[in-house]
mmCIF file of C-alpha atoms and ligand atoms in Angstrom:
data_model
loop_
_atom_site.group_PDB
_atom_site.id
_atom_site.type_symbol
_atom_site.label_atom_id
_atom_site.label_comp_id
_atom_site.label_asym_id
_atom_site.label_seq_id
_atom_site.Cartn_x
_atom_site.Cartn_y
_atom_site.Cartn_z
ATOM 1 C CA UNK A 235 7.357 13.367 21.440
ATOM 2 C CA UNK A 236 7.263 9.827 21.767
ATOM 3 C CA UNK A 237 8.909 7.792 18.326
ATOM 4 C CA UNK A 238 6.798 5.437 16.195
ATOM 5 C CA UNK A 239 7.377 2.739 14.298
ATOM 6 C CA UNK A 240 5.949 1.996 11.434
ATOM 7 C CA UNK A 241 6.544 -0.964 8.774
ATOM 8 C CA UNK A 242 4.434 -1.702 5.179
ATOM 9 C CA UNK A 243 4.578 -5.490 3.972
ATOM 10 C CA UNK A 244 4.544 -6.002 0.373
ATOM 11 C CA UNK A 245 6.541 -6.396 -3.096
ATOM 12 C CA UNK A 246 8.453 -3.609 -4.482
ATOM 13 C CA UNK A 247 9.547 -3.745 -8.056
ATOM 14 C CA UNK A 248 11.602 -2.379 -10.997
ATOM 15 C CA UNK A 249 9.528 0.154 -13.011
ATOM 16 C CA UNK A 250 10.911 0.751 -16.335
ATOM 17 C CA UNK A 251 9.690 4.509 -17.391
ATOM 18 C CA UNK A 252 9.521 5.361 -21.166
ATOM 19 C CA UNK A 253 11.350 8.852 -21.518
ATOM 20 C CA UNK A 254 11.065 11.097 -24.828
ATOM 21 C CA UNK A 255 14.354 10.131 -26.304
ATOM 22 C CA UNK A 256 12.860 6.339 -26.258
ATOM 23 C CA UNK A 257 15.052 5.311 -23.761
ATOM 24 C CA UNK A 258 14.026 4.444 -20.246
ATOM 25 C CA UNK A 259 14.385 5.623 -16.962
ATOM 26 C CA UNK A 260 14.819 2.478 -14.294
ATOM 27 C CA UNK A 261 12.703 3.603 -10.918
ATOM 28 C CA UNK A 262 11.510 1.112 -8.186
ATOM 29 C CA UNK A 263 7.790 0.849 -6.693
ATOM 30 C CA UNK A 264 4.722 -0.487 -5.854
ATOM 31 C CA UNK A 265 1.557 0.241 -3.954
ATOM 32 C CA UNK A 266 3.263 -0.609 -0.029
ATOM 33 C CA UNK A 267 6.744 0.370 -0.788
ATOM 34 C CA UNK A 268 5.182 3.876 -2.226
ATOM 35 C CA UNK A 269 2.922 4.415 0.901
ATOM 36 C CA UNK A 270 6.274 3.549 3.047
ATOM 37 C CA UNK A 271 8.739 6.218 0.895
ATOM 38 C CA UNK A 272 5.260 8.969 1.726
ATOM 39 C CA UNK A 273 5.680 8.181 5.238
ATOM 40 C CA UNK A 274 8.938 8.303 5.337
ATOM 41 C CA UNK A 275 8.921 11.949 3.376
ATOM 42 C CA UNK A 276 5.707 13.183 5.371
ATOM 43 C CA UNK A 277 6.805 12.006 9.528
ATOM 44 C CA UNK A 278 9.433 13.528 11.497
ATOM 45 C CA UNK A 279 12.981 12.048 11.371
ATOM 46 C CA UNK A 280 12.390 10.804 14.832
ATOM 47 C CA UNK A 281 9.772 8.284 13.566
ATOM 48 C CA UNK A 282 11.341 5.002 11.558
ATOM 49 C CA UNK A 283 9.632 3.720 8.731
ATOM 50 C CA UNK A 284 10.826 0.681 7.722
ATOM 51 C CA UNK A 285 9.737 -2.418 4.704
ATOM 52 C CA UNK A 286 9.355 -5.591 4.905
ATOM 53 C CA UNK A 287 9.678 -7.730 1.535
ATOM 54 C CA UNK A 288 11.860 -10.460 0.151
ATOM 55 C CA UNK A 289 14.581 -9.743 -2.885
ATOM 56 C CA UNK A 290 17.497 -11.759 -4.314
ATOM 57 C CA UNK A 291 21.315 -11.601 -3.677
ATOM 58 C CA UNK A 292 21.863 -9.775 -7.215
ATOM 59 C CA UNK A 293 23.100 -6.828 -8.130
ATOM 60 C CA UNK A 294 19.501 -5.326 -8.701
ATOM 61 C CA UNK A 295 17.934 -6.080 -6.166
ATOM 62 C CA UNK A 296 21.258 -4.897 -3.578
ATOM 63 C CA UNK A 297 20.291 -1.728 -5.918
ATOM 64 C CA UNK A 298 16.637 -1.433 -4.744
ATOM 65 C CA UNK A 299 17.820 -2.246 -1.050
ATOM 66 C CA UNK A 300 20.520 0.988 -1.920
ATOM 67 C CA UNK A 301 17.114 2.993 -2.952
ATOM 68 C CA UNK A 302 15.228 2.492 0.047
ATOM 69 C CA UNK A 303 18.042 2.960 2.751
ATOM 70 C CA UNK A 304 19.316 5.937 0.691
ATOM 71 C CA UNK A 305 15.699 7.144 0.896
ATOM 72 C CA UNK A 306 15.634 6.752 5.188
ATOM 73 C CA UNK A 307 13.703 3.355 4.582
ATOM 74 C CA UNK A 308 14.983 0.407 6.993
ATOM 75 C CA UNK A 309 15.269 -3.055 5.259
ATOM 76 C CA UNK A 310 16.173 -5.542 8.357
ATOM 77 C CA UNK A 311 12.787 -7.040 7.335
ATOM 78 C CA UNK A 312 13.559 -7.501 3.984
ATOM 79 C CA UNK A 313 14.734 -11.367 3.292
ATOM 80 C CA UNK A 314 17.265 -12.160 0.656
ATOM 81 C CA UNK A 315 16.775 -15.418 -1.291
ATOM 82 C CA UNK A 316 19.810 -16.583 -3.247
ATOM 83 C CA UNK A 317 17.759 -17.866 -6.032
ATOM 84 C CA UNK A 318 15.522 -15.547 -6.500
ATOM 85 C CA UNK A 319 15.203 -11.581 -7.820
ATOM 86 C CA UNK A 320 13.415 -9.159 -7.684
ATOM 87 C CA UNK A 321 9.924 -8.498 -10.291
ATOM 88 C CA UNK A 322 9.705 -6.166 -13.215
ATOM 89 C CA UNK A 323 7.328 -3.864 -14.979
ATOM 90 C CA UNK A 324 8.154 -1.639 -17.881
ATOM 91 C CA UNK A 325 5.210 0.773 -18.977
ATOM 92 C CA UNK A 326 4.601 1.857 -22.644
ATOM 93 C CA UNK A 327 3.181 5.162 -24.067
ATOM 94 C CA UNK A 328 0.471 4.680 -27.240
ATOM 95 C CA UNK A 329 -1.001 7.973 -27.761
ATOM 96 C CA UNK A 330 -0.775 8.989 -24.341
ATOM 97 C CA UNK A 331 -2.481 6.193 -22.724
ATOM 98 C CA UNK A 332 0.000 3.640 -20.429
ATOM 99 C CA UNK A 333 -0.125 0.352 -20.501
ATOM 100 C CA UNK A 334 1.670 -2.239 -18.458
ATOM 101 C CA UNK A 335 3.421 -5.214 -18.893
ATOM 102 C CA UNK A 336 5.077 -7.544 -15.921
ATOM 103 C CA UNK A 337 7.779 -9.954 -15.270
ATOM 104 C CA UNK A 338 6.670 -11.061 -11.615
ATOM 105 C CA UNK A 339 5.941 -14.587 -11.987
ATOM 106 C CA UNK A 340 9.129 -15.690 -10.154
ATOM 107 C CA UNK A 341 9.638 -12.699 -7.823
ATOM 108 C CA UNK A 342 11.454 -12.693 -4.476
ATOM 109 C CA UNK A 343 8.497 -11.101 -2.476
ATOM 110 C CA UNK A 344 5.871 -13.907 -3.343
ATOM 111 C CA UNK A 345 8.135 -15.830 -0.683
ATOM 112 C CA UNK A 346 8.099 -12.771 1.957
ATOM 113 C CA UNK A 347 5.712 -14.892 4.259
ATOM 114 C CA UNK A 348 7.297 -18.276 3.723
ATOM 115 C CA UNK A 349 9.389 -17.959 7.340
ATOM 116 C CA UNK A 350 7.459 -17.379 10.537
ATOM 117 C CA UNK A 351 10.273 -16.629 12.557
ATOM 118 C CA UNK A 352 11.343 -13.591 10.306
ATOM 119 C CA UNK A 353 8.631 -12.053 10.394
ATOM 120 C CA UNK A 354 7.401 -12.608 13.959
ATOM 121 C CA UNK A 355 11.088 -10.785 14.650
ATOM 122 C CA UNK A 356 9.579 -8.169 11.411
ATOM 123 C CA UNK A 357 6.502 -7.004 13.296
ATOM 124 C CA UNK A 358 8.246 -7.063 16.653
ATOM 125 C CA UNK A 359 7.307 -3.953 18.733
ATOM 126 C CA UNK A 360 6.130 -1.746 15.552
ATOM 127 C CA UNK A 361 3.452 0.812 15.979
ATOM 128 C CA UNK A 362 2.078 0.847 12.453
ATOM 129 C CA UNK A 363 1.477 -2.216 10.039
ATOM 130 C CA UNK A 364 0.475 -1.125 6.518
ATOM 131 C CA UNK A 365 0.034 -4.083 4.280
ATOM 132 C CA UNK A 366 -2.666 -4.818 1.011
ATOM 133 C CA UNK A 367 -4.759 -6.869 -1.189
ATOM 134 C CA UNK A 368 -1.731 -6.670 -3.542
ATOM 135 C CA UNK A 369 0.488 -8.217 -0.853
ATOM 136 C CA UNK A 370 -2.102 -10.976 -0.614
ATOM 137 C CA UNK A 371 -2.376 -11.207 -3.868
ATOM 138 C CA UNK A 372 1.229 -12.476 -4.614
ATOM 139 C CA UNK A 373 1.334 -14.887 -1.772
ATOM 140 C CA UNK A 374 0.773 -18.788 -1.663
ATOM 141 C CA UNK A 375 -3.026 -19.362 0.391
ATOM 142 C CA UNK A 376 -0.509 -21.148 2.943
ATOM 143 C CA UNK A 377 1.680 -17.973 3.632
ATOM 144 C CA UNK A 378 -1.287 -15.787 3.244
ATOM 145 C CA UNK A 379 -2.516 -17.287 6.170
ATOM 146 C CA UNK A 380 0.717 -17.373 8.094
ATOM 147 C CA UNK A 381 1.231 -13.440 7.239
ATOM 148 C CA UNK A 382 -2.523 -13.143 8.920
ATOM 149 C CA UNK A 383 -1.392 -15.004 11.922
ATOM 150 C CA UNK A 384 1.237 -12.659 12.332
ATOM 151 C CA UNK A 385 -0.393 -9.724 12.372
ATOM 152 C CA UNK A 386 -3.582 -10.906 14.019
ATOM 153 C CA UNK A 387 -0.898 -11.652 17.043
ATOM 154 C CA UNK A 388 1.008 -7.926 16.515
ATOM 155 C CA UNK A 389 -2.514 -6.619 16.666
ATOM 156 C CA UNK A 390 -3.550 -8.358 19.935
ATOM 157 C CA UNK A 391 0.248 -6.664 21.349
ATOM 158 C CA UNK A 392 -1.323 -3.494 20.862
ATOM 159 C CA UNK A 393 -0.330 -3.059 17.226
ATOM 160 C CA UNK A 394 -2.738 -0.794 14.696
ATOM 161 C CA UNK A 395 -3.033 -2.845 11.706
ATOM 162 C CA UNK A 396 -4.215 -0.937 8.764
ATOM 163 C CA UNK A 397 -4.717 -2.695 5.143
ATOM 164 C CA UNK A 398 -5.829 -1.087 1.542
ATOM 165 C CA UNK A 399 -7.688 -4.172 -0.232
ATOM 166 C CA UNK A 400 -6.127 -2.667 -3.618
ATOM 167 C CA UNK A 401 -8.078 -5.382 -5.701
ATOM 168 C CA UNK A 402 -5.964 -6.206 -8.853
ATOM 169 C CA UNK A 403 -8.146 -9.360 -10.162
ATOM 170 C CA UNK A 404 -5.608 -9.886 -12.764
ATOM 171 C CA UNK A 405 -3.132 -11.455 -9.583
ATOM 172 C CA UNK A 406 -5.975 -13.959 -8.422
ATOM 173 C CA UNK A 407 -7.270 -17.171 -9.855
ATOM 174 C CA UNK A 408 -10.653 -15.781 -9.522
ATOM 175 C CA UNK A 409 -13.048 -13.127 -8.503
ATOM 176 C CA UNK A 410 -14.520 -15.232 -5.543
ATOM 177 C CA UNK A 411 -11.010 -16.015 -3.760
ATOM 178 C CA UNK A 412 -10.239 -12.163 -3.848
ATOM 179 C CA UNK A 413 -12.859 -11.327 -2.510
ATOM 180 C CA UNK A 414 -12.848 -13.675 0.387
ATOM 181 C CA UNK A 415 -9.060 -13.261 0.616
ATOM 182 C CA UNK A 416 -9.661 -9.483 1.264
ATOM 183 C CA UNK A 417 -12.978 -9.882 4.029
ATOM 184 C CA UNK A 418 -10.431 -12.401 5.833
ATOM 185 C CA UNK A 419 -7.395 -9.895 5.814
ATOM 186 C CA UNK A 420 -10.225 -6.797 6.922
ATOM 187 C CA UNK A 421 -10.852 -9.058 10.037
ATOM 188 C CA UNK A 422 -7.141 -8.601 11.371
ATOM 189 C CA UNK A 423 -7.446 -4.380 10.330
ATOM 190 C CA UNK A 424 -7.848 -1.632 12.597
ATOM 191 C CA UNK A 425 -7.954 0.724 9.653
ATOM 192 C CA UNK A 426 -9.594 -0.234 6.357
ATOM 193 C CA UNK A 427 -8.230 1.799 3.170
ATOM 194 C CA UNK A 428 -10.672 0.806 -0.360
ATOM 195 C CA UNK A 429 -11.124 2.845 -3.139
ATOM 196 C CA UNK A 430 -15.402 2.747 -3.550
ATOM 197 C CA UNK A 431 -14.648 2.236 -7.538
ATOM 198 C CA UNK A 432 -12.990 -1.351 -6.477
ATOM 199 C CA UNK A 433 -15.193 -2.091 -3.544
ATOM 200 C CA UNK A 434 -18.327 -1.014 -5.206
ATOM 201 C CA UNK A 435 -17.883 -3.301 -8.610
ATOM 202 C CA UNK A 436 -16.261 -6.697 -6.176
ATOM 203 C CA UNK A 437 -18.506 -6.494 -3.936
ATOM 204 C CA UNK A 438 -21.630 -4.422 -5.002
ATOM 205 C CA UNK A 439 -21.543 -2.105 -2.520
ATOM 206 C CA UNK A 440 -24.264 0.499 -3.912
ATOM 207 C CA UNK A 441 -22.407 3.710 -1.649
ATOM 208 C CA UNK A 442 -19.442 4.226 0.043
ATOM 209 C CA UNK A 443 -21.472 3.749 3.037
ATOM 210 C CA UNK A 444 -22.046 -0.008 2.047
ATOM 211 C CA UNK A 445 -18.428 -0.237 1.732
ATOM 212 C CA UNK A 446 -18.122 1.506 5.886
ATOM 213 C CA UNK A 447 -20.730 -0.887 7.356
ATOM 214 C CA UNK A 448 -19.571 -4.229 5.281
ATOM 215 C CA UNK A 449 -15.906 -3.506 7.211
ATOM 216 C CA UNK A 450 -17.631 -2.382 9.863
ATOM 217 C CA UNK A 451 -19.019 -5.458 10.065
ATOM 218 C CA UNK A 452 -15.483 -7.676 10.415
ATOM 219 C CA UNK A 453 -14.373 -5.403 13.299
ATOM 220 C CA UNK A 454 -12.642 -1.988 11.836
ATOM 221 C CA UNK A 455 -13.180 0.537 13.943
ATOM 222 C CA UNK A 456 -11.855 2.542 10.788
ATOM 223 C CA UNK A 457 -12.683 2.722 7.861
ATOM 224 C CA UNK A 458 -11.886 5.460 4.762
ATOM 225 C CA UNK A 459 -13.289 4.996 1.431
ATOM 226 C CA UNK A 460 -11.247 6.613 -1.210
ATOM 227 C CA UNK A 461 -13.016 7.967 -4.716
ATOM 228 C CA UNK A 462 -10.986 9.545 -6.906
ATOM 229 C CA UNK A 463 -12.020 12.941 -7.343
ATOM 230 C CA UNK A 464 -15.476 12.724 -5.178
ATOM 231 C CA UNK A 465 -16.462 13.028 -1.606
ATOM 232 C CA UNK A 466 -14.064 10.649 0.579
ATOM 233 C CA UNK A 467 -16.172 8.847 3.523
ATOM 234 C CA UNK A 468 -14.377 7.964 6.734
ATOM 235 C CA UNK A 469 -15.614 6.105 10.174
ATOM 236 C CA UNK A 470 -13.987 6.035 12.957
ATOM 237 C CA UNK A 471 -15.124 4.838 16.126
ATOM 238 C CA UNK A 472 -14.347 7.910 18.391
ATOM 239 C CA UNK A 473 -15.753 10.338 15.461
ATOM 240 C CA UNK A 474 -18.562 8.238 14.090
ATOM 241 C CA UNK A 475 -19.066 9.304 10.073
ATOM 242 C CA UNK A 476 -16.749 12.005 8.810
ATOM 243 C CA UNK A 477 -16.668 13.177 5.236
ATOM 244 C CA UNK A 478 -14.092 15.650 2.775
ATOM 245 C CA UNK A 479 -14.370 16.960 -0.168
ATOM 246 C CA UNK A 480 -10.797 16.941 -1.911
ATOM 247 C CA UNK A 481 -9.997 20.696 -3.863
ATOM 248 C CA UNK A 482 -10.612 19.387 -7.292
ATOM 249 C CA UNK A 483 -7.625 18.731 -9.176
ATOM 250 C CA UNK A 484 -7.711 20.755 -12.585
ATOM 251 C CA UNK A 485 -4.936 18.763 -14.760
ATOM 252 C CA UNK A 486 -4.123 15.635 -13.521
ATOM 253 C CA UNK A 487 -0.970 14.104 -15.198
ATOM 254 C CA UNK A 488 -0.538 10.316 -13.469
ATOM 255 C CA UNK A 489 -2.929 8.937 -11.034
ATOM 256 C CA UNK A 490 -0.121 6.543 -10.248
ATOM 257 C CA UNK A 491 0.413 6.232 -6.401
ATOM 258 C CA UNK A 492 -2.557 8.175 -5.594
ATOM 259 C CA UNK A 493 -4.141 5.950 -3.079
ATOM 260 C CA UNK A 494 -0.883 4.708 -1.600
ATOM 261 C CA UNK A 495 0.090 8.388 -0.954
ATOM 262 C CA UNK A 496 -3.320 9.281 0.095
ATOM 263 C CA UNK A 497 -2.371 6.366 2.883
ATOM 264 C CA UNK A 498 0.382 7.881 4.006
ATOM 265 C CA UNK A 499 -1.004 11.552 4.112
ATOM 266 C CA UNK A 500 -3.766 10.142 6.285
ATOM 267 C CA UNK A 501 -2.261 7.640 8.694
ATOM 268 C CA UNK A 502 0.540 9.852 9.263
ATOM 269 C CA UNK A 503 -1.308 12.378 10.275
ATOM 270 C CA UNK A 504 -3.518 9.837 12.739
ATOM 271 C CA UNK A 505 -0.344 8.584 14.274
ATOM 272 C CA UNK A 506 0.498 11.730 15.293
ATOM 273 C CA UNK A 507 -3.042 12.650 17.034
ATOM 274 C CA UNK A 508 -4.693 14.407 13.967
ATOM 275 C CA UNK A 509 -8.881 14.281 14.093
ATOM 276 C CA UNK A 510 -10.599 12.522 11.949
ATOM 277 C CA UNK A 511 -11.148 15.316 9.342
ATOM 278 C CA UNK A 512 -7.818 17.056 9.951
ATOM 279 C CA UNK A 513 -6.297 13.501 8.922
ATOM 280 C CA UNK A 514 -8.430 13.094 5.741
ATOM 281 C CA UNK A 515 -7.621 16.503 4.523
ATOM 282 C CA UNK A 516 -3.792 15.743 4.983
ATOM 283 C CA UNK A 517 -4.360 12.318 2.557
ATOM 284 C CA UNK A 518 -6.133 14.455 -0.167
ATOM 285 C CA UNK A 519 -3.424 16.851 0.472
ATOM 286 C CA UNK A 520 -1.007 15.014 -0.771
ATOM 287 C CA UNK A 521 -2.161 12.809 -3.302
ATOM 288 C CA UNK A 522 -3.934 16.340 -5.043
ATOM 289 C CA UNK A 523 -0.011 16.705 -5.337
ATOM 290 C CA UNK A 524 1.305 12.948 -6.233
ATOM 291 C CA UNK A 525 -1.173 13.288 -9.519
ATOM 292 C CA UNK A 526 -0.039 16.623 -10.884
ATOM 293 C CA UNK A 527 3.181 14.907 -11.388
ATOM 294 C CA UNK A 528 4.242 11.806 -13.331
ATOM 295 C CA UNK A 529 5.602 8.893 -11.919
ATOM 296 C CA UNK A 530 4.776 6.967 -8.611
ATOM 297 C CA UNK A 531 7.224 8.835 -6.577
ATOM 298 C CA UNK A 532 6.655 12.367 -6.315
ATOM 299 C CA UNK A 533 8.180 14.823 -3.803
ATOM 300 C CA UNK A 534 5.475 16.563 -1.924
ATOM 301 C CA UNK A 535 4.943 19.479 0.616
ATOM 302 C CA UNK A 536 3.708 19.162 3.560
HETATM 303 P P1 ADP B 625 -6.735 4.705 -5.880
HETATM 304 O O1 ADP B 625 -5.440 5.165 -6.496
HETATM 305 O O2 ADP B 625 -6.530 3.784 -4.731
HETATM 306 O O3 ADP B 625 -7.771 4.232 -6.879
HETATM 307 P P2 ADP B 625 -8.298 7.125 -5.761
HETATM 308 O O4 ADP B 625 -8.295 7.224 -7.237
HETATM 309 O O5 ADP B 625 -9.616 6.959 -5.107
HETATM 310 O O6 ADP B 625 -7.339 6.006 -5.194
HETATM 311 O O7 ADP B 625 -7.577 8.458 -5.217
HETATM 312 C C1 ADP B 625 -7.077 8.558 -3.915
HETATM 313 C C2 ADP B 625 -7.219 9.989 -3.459
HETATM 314 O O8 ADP B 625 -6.533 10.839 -4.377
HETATM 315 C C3 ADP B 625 -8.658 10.495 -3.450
HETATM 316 O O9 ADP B 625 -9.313 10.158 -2.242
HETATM 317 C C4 ADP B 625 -8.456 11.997 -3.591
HETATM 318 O O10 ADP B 625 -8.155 12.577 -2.339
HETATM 319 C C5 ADP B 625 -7.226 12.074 -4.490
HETATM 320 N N1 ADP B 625 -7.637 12.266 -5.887
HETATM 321 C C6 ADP B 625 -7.710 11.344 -6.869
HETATM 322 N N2 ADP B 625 -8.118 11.898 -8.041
HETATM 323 C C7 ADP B 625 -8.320 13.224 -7.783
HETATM 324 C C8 ADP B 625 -8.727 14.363 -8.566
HETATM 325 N N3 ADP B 625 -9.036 14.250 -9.866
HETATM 326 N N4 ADP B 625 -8.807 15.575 -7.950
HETATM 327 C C9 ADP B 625 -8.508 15.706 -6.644
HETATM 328 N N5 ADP B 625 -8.095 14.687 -5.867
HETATM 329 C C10 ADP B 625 -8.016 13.456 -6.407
#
């Protein structure tokens, strides 16, 4: 079987995790770097899965470089910046409902994109490029459009590009920009990954099949829209229109990570030759078993 390689773009951070006692528990995610530890649990050893991301030169952020290679996660694409670390958010528990607060504003990873030549050498000869709106999101309109350089060129090499628009308006200046931001990143995408709750209220898509023919539109041949709970919609251009119904999830404990992992269920799965429908039922597979679980993290089975 022939190796892949496969690389997600994006910021990692420090979660801080309220336990029971009232202390906390330090973990380290966020939306790419989960989808990257899912591949990494859900692909054969064989395949490498590696980040790319910028941290500092302290003693935390050598920690979350410790995490990922401890977890089989390559960080040669992960720039270190002297004087910078890494962001921070710490969640809270009132009456069972999270909140979050962040400490981001001066992160390492909004300067991922600032040098072409590292990540030109980053996206060198991968097979898979996972980044999101999230990425975007962090990134100065300048490097934005330097990171979409990149991997409009990787894609023309005979990279698949795939991208979840993860729309957080809360990291844009406004609605508008997001939204433009995210059509312009769909136009260097193979694979399109939205959740139809996002999608439908940005854009005002009225179905999920909106959402398929407005990406359809920019030049994915595929598209999957995620819905929570409900019927997932998929196009691809070999299959045409493909739907799944996920098994309905009786307690769910932490939706946390359940798109990203859903992402690395399904293009795992795709990488490796899986139809259409085989691939979608892999996604729902696993994130049906990321939310009975707290945390973003969860170990699944495949
Ligand atoms: P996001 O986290 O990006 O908003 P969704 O909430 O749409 O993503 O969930 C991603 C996937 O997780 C869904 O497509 C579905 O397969 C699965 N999922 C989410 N909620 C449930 C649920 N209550 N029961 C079963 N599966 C679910």
């Amino acid at each position: 079987m022939r190796n892949h390689k496969i690389l997600t773009i994006g910021e990692c951070m420090v979660e801080m995790a309220p336990r029971e006692d009232g202390a906390y528990t330090r973990n380290f995610a966020g939306d790419s770097f989960n989808t990257a530890w899912y591949l990494r649990h859900l692909l054969p050893e064989s395949d490498q899965v590696g980040y790319c991301s910028a941290v500092g030169t302290d003693g935390l952020s050598t920690s979350m470089l410790s995490f990922m290679e401890a977890a089989g996660i390559t960080t040669q694409a992960v720039r270190r910046i002297p004087e910078r670390t890494v962001g921070l958010y710490m969640i809270e528990l009132s009456n069972g409902e999270r909140s979050f607060s962040y400490w981001r504003g001066e992160s390492a990873a909004k300067l991922l994109a600032q040098d072409r030549s590292f990540l030109d050498a980053a996206v060198m000869d991968q097979d898979l490029i996972l980044f999101s709106g999230i990425t975007l999101a962090i990134l100065s309109e300048q490097h934005r459009q330097q990171l979409l350089d990149v991997l409009a060129a990787a894609r023309v090499r005979g990279t698949t590009i795939a991208f979840d628009p993860n729309m957080r308006l809360r990291l844009w200046p406004d609605r508008q920009t997001m939204c433009d931001a995210v059509m312009q990143a769909a136009r260097v995408a193979d694979v399109v990954l939205p959740s139809f709750d996002e999608d439908g209220l940005n854009y005002g898509d009225a179905s999920p099949q909106a959402t398929i023919e407005r990406y359809r539109a920019v030049g994915a041949g595929c598209v999957v829209v995620k819905n929570g709970p409900e019927r997932l919609h998929a196009f691809s251009q070999q299959e045409g229109s493909v739907v799944f119904d996920p098994v309905p999830v009786e307690t769910v404990v932490d939706t946390t990570a359940a798109g990203d992992s859903f992402n690395a269920g399904f293009l795992s799965a795709r990488l490796h030759g899986a139809a259409m429908a085989d691939a979608l039922a892999k996604g729902a597979s696993v994130s049906a078993q990321v939310i009975k679980s707290r945390g973003a993290l969860v170990s699944v089975s495949i």
